CSV table of C-alpha atoms in Angstrom, one decimal:
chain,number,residue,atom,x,y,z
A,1,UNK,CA,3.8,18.5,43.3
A,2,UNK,CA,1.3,15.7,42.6
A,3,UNK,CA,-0.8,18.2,40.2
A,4,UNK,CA,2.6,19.3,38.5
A,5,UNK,CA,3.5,15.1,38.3
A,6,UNK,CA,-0.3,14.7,36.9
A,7,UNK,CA,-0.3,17.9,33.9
A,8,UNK,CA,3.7,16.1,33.0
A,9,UNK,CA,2.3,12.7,32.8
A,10,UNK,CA,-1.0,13.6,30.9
A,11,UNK,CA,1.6,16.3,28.4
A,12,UNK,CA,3.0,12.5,27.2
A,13,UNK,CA,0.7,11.7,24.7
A,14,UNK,CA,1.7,7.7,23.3
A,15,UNK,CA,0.9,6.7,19.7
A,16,UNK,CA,-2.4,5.0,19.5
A,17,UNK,CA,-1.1,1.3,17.9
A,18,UNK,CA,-4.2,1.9,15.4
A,19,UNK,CA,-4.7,5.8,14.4
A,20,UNK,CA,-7.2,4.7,11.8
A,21,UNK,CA,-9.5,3.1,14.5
A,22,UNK,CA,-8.8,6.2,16.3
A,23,UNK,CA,-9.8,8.5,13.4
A,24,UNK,CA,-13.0,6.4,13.0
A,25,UNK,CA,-14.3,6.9,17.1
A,26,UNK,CA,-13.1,10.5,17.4
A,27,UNK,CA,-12.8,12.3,13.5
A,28,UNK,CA,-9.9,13.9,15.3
A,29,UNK,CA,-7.8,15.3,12.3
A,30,UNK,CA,-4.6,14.3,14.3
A,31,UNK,CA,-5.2,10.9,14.5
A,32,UNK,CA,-5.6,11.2,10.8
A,33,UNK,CA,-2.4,13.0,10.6
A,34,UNK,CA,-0.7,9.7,12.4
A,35,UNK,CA,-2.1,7.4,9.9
A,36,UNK,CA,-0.9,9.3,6.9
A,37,UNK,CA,2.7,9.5,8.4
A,38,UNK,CA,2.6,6.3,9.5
A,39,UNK,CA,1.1,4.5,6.3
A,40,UNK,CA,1.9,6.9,3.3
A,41,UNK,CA,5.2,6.3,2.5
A,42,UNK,CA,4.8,2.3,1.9
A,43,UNK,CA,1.3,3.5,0.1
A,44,UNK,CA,2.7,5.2,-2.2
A,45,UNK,CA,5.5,2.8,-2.6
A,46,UNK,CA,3.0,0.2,-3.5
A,47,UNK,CA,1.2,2.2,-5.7
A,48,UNK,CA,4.5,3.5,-7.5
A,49,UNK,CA,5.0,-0.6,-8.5
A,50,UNK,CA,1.8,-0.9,-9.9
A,51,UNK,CA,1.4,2.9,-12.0
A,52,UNK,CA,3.6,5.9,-12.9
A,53,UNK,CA,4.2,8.6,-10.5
A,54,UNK,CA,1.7,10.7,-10.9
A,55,UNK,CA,-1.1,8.1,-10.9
A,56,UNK,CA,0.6,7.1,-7.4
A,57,UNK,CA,0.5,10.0,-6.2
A,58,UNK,CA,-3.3,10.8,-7.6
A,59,UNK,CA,-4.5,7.3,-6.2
A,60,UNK,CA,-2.4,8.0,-3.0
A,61,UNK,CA,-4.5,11.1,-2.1
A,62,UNK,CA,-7.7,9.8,-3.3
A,63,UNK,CA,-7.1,7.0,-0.8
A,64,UNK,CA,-6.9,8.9,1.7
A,65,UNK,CA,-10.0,11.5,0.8
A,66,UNK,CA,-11.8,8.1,1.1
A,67,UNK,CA,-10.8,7.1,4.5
A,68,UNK,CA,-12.0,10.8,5.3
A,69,UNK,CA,-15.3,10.0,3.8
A,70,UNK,CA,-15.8,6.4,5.1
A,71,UNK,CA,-14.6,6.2,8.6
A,72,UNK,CA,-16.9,4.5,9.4
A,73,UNK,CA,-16.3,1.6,6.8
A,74,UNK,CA,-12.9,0.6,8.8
A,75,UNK,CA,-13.4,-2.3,10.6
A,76,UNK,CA,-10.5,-3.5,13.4
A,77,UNK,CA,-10.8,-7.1,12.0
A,78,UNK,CA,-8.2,-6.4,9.4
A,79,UNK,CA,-5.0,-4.7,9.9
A,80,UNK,CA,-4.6,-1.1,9.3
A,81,UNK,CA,-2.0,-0.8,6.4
A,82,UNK,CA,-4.0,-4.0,4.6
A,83,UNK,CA,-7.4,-1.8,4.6
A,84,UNK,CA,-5.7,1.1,3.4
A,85,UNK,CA,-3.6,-1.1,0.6
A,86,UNK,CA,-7.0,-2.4,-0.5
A,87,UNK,CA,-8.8,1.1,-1.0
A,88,UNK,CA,-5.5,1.8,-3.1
A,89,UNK,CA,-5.9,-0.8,-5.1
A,90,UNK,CA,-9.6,-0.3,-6.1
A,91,UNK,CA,-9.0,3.6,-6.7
A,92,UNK,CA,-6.2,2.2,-9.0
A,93,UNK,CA,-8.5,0.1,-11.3
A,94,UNK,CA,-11.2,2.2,-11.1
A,95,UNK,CA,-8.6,4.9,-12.2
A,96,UNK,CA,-7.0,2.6,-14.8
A,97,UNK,CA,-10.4,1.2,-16.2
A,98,UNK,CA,-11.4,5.4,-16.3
A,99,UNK,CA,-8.4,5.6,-18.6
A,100,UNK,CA,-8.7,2.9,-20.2
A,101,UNK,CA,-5.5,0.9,-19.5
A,102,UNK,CA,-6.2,-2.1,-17.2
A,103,UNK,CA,-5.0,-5.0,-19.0
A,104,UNK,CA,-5.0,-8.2,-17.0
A,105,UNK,CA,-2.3,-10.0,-19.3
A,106,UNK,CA,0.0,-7.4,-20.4
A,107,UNK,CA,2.0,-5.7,-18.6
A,108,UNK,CA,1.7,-1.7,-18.4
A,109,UNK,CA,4.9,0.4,-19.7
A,110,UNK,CA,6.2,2.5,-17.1
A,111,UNK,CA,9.4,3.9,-16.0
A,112,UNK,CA,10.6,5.3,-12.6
A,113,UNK,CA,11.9,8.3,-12.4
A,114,UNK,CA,15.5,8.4,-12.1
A,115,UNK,CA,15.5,11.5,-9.6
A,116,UNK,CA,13.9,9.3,-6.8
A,117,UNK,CA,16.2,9.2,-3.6
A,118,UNK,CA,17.0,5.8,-2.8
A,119,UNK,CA,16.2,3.5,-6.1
A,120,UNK,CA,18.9,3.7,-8.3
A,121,UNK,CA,21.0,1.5,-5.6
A,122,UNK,CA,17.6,-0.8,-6.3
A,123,UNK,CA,17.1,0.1,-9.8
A,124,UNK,CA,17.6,-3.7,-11.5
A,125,UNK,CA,15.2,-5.3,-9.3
A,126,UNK,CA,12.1,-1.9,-10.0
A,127,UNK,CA,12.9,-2.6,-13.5
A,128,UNK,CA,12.5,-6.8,-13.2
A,129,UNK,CA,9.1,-6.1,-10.8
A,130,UNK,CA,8.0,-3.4,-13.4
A,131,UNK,CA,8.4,-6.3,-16.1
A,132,UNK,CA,6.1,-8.5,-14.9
A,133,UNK,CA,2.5,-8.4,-15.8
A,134,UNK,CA,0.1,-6.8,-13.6
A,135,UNK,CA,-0.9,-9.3,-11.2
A,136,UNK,CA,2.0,-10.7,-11.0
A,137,UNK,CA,3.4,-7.4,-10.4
A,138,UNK,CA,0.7,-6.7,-7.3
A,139,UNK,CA,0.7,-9.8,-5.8
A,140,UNK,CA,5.2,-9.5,-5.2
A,141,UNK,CA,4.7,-5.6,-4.5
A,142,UNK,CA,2.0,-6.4,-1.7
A,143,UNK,CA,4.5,-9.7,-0.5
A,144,UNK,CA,7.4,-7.1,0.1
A,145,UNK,CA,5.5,-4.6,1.5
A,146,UNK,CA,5.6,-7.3,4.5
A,147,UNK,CA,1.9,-8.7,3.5
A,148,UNK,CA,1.1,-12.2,4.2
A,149,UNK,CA,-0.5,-14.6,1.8
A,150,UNK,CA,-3.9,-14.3,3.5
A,151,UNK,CA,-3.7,-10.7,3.7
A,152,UNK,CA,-2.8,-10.1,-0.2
A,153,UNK,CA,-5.7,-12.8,-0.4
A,154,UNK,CA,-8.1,-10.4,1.5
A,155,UNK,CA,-6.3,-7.2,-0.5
A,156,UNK,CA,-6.9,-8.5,-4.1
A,157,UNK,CA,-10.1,-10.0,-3.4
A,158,UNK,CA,-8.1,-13.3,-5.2
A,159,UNK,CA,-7.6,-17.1,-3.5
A,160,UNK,CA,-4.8,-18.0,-1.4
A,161,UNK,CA,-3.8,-20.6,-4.1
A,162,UNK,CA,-3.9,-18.3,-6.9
A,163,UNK,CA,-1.6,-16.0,-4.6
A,164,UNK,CA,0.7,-18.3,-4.3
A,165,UNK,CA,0.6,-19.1,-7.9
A,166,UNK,CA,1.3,-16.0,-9.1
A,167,UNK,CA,3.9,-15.3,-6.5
A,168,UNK,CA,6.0,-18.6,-7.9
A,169,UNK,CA,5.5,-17.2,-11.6
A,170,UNK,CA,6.8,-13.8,-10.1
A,171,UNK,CA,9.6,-15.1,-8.0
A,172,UNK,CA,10.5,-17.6,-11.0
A,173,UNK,CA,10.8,-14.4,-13.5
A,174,UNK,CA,12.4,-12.5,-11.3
A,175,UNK,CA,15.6,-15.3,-11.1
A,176,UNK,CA,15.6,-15.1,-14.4
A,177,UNK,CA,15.8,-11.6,-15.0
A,178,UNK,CA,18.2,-10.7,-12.1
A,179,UNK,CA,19.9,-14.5,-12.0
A,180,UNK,CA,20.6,-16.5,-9.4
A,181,UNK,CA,23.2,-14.4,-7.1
A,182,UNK,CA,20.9,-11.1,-7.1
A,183,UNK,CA,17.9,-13.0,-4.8
């Protein structure tokens, strides 16, 4: 009974809270697996706001090729989802400055595809975040993707201040774009 209580009990395996740090100790491909479903979605999200689909979804699995290849560079000091936004990102300009289209002060034409579940109930406010310029763009996407200022700090490499800067320019746009009753 206690043996049959013990094999039940050990059967229950519980989500590790971080399956990154996980991956790192162990190179368990599972713990990998956890990560991707856990983190990928919002990932590519992110990436979506920032690049066309099929840059997002280029940058997406480069992302996570390098997490294979430097498990060892994750470090439990910052959170999970913020380490793995800030690999995105720099696979994103080094992608961008490969195809020569990072532009600091304009702001990149790109349109969503209309065939995505769930954004045409959202479309207004994609198309207002997609009319911003870039940082602007990144610093709003990483702030609704439940990042705090300090995180998007540590993210973009960028001051707190400047953050919040550009986050007031976006938020200000955004009003007018959308008006006052669509906040």
């Amino acid at each position: 009974m206690l043996l049959t209580l013990k094999n039940w009990l050990s059967a229950i395996e519980t989500e590790p809270a971080d399956p990154l740090y996980e991956f790192k100790l162990s190179g368990e491909n599972k713990y990998l697996e956890l990560a991707i479903d856990k983190y990928n979605h919002d990932l590519y999200h992110f990436l979506l706001t920032q690049s066309d689909s099929e840059l997002a979804k280029d940058v997406c699995q480069k992302t996570w090729l390098t997490v294979v290849e430097k498990r060892q560079a994750y470090h439990t000091s910052q959170a999970p989802k913020a380490f793995l936004f800030k690999l995105a990102r720099n696979a994103l300009i080094d992608e961008l400055r490969k195809q020569q289209r990072l532009s600091y002060t304009d702001s990149l034409e790109q349109h969503l595809p209309a065939s995505d579940p769930g954004i045409a109930s959202h479309q207004p406010l994609y198309n207002a975040i997609l009319s911003l310029p870039l940082l602007q763009r990144e610093a709003i996407s990483l702030q609704l993707e439940g990042f705090s200022l300090q995180q998007i700090a540590s993210i973009t490499d960028t001051p707190q201040e400047t953050i919040k800067t550009r986050l007031r320019y976006a938020r200000a746009a955004l009003k007018n774009v959308l008006g006052e009753d669509d906040e």
